[in-house]
Structures are given as C-alpha cells and as structure tokens.
Amino acid sequence: MGKLHFRALLLVCRPIMPRNRKPVIRRRSEHTISRKDIDEDALRVMQRLNRNGHKAYLVGGGVRDLLLGRNPKDYDVSTDAEPQQIKKLFRNCFLVGRRFRLAHIRFGYHKIIETSTFRRQPDPLADPSDPNACIMSRDDNEYGTPAEDARRRDFTINGLFYDLKDFSIIDHVGGLPDLKKGMIRSIGDPGIRFREDPVRMLRAVRFASRLGFRIEARTRKAILKHYPEIEKAAPARLLEEIYRLFAFHAGEPAFFLLWQTKLMSVLFPEVDAYVNKNGKDQAPIWRFLAALDSGEHWRGDPTPALMFAALLCDPIQKRAEVLGAVADRTAYASLVEDLIAPISQRNRMPKAARYRLIRILVDQQRLDAVLEPTPKGGRRRGGSPSRFVNQESFPEALTLLELRAAAGTADPQVVVRWNELASSVLREARSSERTDAAKDAAAKTRSKPRRRRRRKPRNETPRD
Ligand code: ATP
Ligand code: MG
C-alpha cells in the first residue's frame, strides 16, 4: 500500500472504538447510583433541560465517583442544548470559554454545575503516524452526538453517562468493565491522545494514585514514550494539575508514579536527580510526602507553600550538605533562593507562595537551633524564640519541621520544644490580654463621668 493511502487509512481508522457500536446500557436495577446521592442542584439542571425537550446527562468524574461509592468533587452535565439555549433556561447561568462556550450554572457562592454541549474530538490536521508532527488540540469546538462526546473524553472510567430520565448508565467507551478492574485506560490510541493534550498524562497519574487504580499497559507505555511532551502544556494548567496531585491524601503515590513514568524528570528535574541519587524508591522524600498525606500535621488543606516544601525540603537539604552551606544562615538562605528560582519560574508559582516557600525552608535552620545551648554572654542563634513564634509564617514552618521529624530528617525533641514554646507564648499572650482587659475595665469605671441626678422639680406654687 502506498504511503499516502496508508496515512489516509490511518485517519479514517482513527476512531477510538467502532463508531456505530451500540452503547452498553445498565438499567437502574443493574447499578448502584441512587438519585438521592446526586447533588440536588445538578438534578435540577438536568430536570429543567429534560423538561424543555433536551437530552442531559450527568458525565465524567461525578458518575465515576458515585459508582465507586465516593463523594464527587464536582458535577458536570452534558446536553444537546447549545450554550445560548442553556442561558435562556437558567438565570444563574454564565457562559465562559473562548474556543468552546461552556455554561457555568451557579448555585450559591461556591457551587458551579458545569454544563457543556455535546462535542466531538476534532480530527488532527497533522498526520498522527508522524511522531514529530504537532497534533496538540487547538480547536475543540465542534458540536457532536452523545457517543462522540463520550469518545472525546480522556479515560474510559471518565466517559460514562447517567441519564436522569430512566436512571440508567450509558457506556459508549468500555468504562464499566475498567471501573470494575480498577484500570486507567485511554479512550483511543493513547499515543495520539497524549500528544493532542499532554496534560492527560498527568491526569492518568492523578486518577491512578487517587483511586488506587493501575494504568493499563498501552496507556503506560505511551506515557513512557511521550513524557517529554508534557513540557508543551500551558504552565497554568500544569500548576493546577500539580496542586491536584496532592489532593485526597494521595501526594506520595502520585509523585512516585510521576518518578516511575519519567514525567518527574521534565516537571521537576532537580527532584528527579535527587531521587535517583538518594535511594530511589527509598529516598526520604517519599516519607515527607506520606507524612503530608497523613494529614496529622496540618489542619484543612495543605497550602501551596507546604506542598512544594514537602517536595523540595530534602533535595535542598542534601544540596546544602554537599555545598557545606548548612551551618551558615546567610549561605543557606541564598542557596534556597537560588534553587527555588528556576522551579518557581518554570511552574509560574504565584509570588506570595514563592516567598512563603523560601521563608519556611530557611526558617528550618532557626527551628533546628532551639536545643543548642545559648553561648555565654552571647545571643542565641536565630534570635528570641517568642518573637519567632509570633511571626505569621511560624505555623507553616512548624508543620514543615513536623514533616521532617516524621521523615526522620529532624530531631523529634526539637518539635516537642517548639510546641512547648508556642503554648507558653500563647498562654502568656492570653494572660496579658486578660490583664489588659481587666485594666481597661478598671480604668473605665474610674473615669466614668458621674451622671448628674436630675433634680426632682420642686413643687413650687406658681407665681402669679
Ligand atoms: P475530579 O474528581 O478531579 O474533578 P474529573 O474526572 O471530574 O475529576 P474534571 O477535570 O472535573 O475531572 O473534568 C470532568 C470531565 O471532563 C472528565 O471526567 C473527563 O471526562 C473530561 N475531561 C477533563 N479534562 C479532559 C482532557 N484533558 N481531555 C479529555 N477529557 C477531559
Ligand atoms: Mg470533576
């Protein structure tokens, strides 16, 4: 067959699954999703679209998580209504996106039900058989059928639909068996799908680590082949995905998988080199990330500074040891700044997070020095502990110290000492607050102006 014909055939055969294959439909009695488990605003959106003659399905992560018995993070709806039609039906609807208009239907301050019109995967203009051709999706704005909408999604487990009309699950892509097997499988040729959108490789890692699933062999092989292309993804999307890797207490397995799939060598080459030199799968960094995942050392979600600190603290420490900069506070601070600069630039880290990250890393030296004896007649290294405790960055710096202790790279006694100091500073502050309040109250009573008694009007006899 001539080369041209072969290429044309490739384009024609590109469909991910036979296009006219009938979807698998699971009736209500054959699956576990109950309407009661679905967010009521998402139900409202689908009901109104249905009542107005439109198809509307719950799609993506919402269906996947409900089938797994998990609480979905957010809900997405796909419909045959076009954006302007959606807008007419919902007063609380805002259209967003330049290339492909999406409807954001808002409920309260925080909830958005993202509602998109069925669309299809555009055929790449370039030849998919040419590994050097650029086939990154730029144009993703063609409306399509429900089946095409399912096939344009990233992984089979993310391509399932839930139909509120008859409570059935519709599977166009083989997501149900993969969900059962615990498998992350690309919809279509993973090599092409990852070249179209390299962020999908990070998403594969995220879902595998968050759900404890395996990445299917072909999909994994494609990541190992195309990992350098992750560099082509927009930095803002990458940073967002990196933050999401830490969510759901799955940072350690996620970064371990990033290392195994070589994505780490592009995203964090410094960390990758450190892991390879410092024990590989036994490197202390895995203990740092596991301690962060355990959630024992912080309340709420870890901040961006803490996430990056858990990732970079030990690599920086090892570098400082090599360069002999551990004992010298100024040398250590400038080393931290130098090492963070390319990482924060590459990841477009917001300035505030970068400053905070540098601060809590540099503060570790000061924290470590607390058990050192104060030199006779001299000043303690790092200044007064009580002033330090009152600094805004102290809680995060202390959390990082706790992570270091859990990872075995800091003395647990140092953590104990700082917690004692922090409590005593807090106690002092409370008691001086109480004393101040008492003084204020006393001062107020003393200086209270005496109220003049109004004299009773005398019963004077009116004069004539
Ligand atoms: P999460 O629970 O983290 O929100 P999710 O699967 O819902 O996971 P979203 O980013 O909310 O992920 O996206 C919703 C759905 O949109 C996905 O389930 C998937 O079907 C589709 N999707 C998102 N990003 C892509 C992408 N890069 N390529 C193809 N499909 C995508
Ligand atoms: Mg989602």
Coordinates of N, CA, C and O in Angstrom, one line a residue, residues 356-415:
R356 N 6.6 32.6 50.6 CA 6.3 31.8 51.8 C 7.1 30.5 51.8 O 7.6 30.1 52.8
L357 N 7.3 29.9 50.6 CA 8.0 28.7 50.5 C 9.5 28.9 50.9 O 10.0 28.1 51.7
I358 N 10.1 30.0 50.4 CA 11.5 30.3 50.8 C 11.6 30.5 52.3 O 12.5 30.0 52.9
R359 N 10.6 31.3 52.8 CA 10.7 31.6 54.2 C 10.6 30.4 55.1 O 11.4 30.2 56.0
I360 N 9.7 29.5 54.8 CA 9.6 28.3 55.7 C 10.7 27.3 55.6 O 11.1 26.7 56.5
L361 N 11.3 27.3 54.4 CA 12.5 26.5 54.2 C 13.7 27.0 55.0 O 14.4 26.3 55.7
V362 N 13.9 28.3 54.8 CA 15.0 29.0 55.5 C 14.8 28.9 57.1 O 15.7 28.7 57.8
D363 N 13.5 29.1 57.5 CA 13.2 29.0 58.9 C 13.6 27.7 59.6 O 13.8 27.6 60.8
Q364 N 13.8 26.6 58.8 CA 14.1 25.3 59.4 C 15.4 25.4 60.2 O 15.5 24.8 61.2
Q365 N 16.3 26.2 59.7 CA 17.6 26.3 60.4 C 17.4 26.9 61.8 O 18.0 26.5 62.8
R366 N 16.6 27.9 61.8 CA 16.3 28.6 63.1 C 15.6 27.7 64.0 O 15.8 27.6 65.2
L367 N 14.7 26.9 63.5 CA 14.0 25.9 64.4 C 14.9 24.9 64.9 O 14.9 24.5 66.1
D368 N 15.8 24.4 64.1 CA 16.8 23.3 64.5 C 17.7 23.8 65.6 O 18.1 23.0 66.4
A369 N 17.9 25.2 65.7 CA 18.9 25.7 66.6 C 18.3 25.8 68.1 O 19.1 26.1 69.0
V370 N 17.0 25.5 68.3 CA 16.4 25.7 69.6 C 17.1 25.0 70.7 O 17.1 25.4 71.9
L371 N 17.6 23.8 70.4 CA 18.1 23.0 71.5 C 19.6 23.3 71.8 O 20.2 22.8 72.7
E372 N 20.1 24.1 70.9 CA 21.6 24.4 71.1 C 21.7 25.3 72.3 O 20.9 26.2 72.5
P373 N 22.8 25.1 73.1 CA 22.9 26.0 74.3 C 23.2 27.4 73.9 O 23.9 27.6 72.9
T374 N 22.7 28.4 74.6 CA 22.9 29.8 74.3 C 24.4 30.1 74.7 O 24.8 29.8 75.8
P375 N 25.2 30.7 73.8 CA 26.6 30.9 74.1 C 26.6 31.9 75.3 O 25.8 32.8 75.3
K376 N 27.7 31.7 76.2 CA 27.7 32.6 77.4 C 27.9 34.0 76.9 O 28.8 34.3 76.1
G377 N 27.1 34.9 77.5 CA 27.2 36.3 77.2 C 26.8 36.6 75.7 O 26.7 37.8 75.4
G378 N 26.6 35.6 74.9 CA 26.2 35.9 73.5 C 24.8 35.8 73.3 O 24.0 35.6 74.2
R379 N 24.4 35.9 72.0 CA 23.0 35.9 71.7 C 22.6 34.5 71.1 O 23.5 33.9 70.4
R380 N 21.4 34.0 71.3 CA 21.0 32.8 70.7 C 20.9 32.9 69.2 O 20.5 33.9 68.7
R381 N 21.4 31.8 68.5 CA 21.3 31.8 67.0 C 19.8 31.9 66.6 O 19.0 31.1 67.1
G382 N 19.5 32.8 65.8 CA 18.1 32.9 65.3 C 17.3 33.9 66.1 O 16.1 34.0 65.8
G383 N 17.8 34.5 67.2 CA 17.1 35.5 67.9 C 16.1 34.9 68.9 O 16.1 33.7 69.2
S384 N 15.2 35.7 69.4 CA 14.3 35.3 70.5 C 13.2 34.4 70.0 O 12.5 34.7 69.1
P385 N 13.1 33.2 70.7 CA 12.1 32.2 70.2 C 10.7 32.8 70.3 O 9.8 32.5 69.4
S386 N 10.4 33.6 71.3 CA 9.0 34.1 71.5 C 8.6 35.0 70.3 O 7.5 35.0 69.8
R387 N 9.6 35.8 69.9 CA 9.3 36.7 68.7 C 9.0 35.9 67.5 O 8.2 36.2 66.7
F388 N 9.8 34.8 67.3 CA 9.7 33.9 66.2 C 8.3 33.3 66.1 O 7.7 33.2 65.1
V389 N 7.9 32.8 67.3 CA 6.6 32.1 67.4 C 5.5 33.0 67.0 O 4.5 32.6 66.4
N390 N 5.6 34.3 67.2 CA 4.6 35.3 66.8 C 4.5 35.6 65.4 O 3.6 36.3 64.9
Q391 N 5.6 35.2 64.6 CA 5.6 35.5 63.2 C 4.5 34.8 62.4 O 4.2 33.6 62.8
E392 N 4.0 35.4 61.4 CA 2.9 34.9 60.6 C 3.2 33.5 60.0 O 2.4 32.7 59.9
S393 N 4.5 33.3 59.6 CA 4.9 32.1 58.9 C 5.2 30.9 59.8 O 5.4 29.8 59.4
F394 N 5.1 31.2 61.2 CA 5.6 30.2 62.1 C 4.8 28.9 62.0 O 5.4 27.8 62.0
P395 N 3.4 28.9 62.0 CA 2.7 27.7 62.0 C 3.1 26.8 60.8 O 3.3 25.6 61.0
E396 N 3.2 27.4 59.6 CA 3.6 26.5 58.5 C 5.1 26.0 58.6 O 5.3 24.9 58.2
A397 N 6.0 26.9 59.1 CA 7.3 26.4 59.3 C 7.4 25.3 60.3 O 8.1 24.3 60.1
L398 N 6.5 25.4 61.4 CA 6.5 24.3 62.4 C 5.9 23.0 61.8 O 6.4 21.9 62.1
T399 N 4.9 23.1 60.9 CA 4.4 22.0 60.2 C 5.4 21.3 59.4 O 5.6 20.1 59.4
L400 N 6.2 22.1 58.7 CA 7.3 21.5 57.9 C 8.3 20.8 58.8 O 8.8 19.7 58.4
L401 N 8.6 21.4 59.9 CA 9.5 20.7 60.9 C 8.9 19.4 61.3 O 9.6 18.4 61.4
E402 N 7.6 19.3 61.5 CA 6.9 18.1 61.9 C 7.0 17.0 60.8 O 7.3 15.9 61.1
L403 N 6.9 17.5 59.6 CA 7.0 16.6 58.4 C 8.5 16.0 58.4 O 8.7 14.8 58.1
R404 N 9.4 16.9 58.7 CA 10.8 16.5 58.6 C 11.1 15.4 59.7 O 11.8 14.4 59.5
A405 N 10.5 15.7 60.9 CA 10.7 14.7 62.0 C 10.0 13.4 61.6 O 10.6 12.3 61.8
A406 N 8.8 13.4 61.0 CA 8.2 12.2 60.6 C 9.0 11.4 59.5 O 9.0 10.2 59.5
A407 N 9.7 12.2 58.7 CA 10.5 11.6 57.6 C 11.9 11.2 58.2 O 12.7 10.6 57.4
G408 N 12.2 11.5 59.4 CA 13.4 11.1 60.0 C 14.6 12.0 59.7 O 15.7 11.6 59.9
T409 N 14.3 13.2 59.3 CA 15.4 14.2 59.0 C 15.5 15.3 60.0 O 16.2 16.3 59.8
A410 N 14.7 15.3 61.0 CA 14.8 16.3 62.1 C 14.6 15.6 63.4 O 13.9 14.6 63.5
D411 N 15.1 16.2 64.5 CA 15.1 15.6 65.8 C 13.6 15.8 66.4 O 13.2 17.0 66.5
P412 N 12.9 14.8 66.8 CA 11.6 15.0 67.3 C 11.6 15.8 68.6 O 10.6 16.5 68.9
Q413 N 12.7 15.8 69.3 CA 12.8 16.7 70.5 C 12.6 18.2 70.2 O 12.1 19.0 71.0
V414 N 13.1 18.5 69.0 CA 13.0 19.9 68.5 C 11.6 20.3 68.3 O 11.1 21.4 68.7
V415 N 10.8 19.3 67.8 CA 9.4 19.6 67.6 C 8.7 19.8 69.0 O 7.9 20.7 69.2

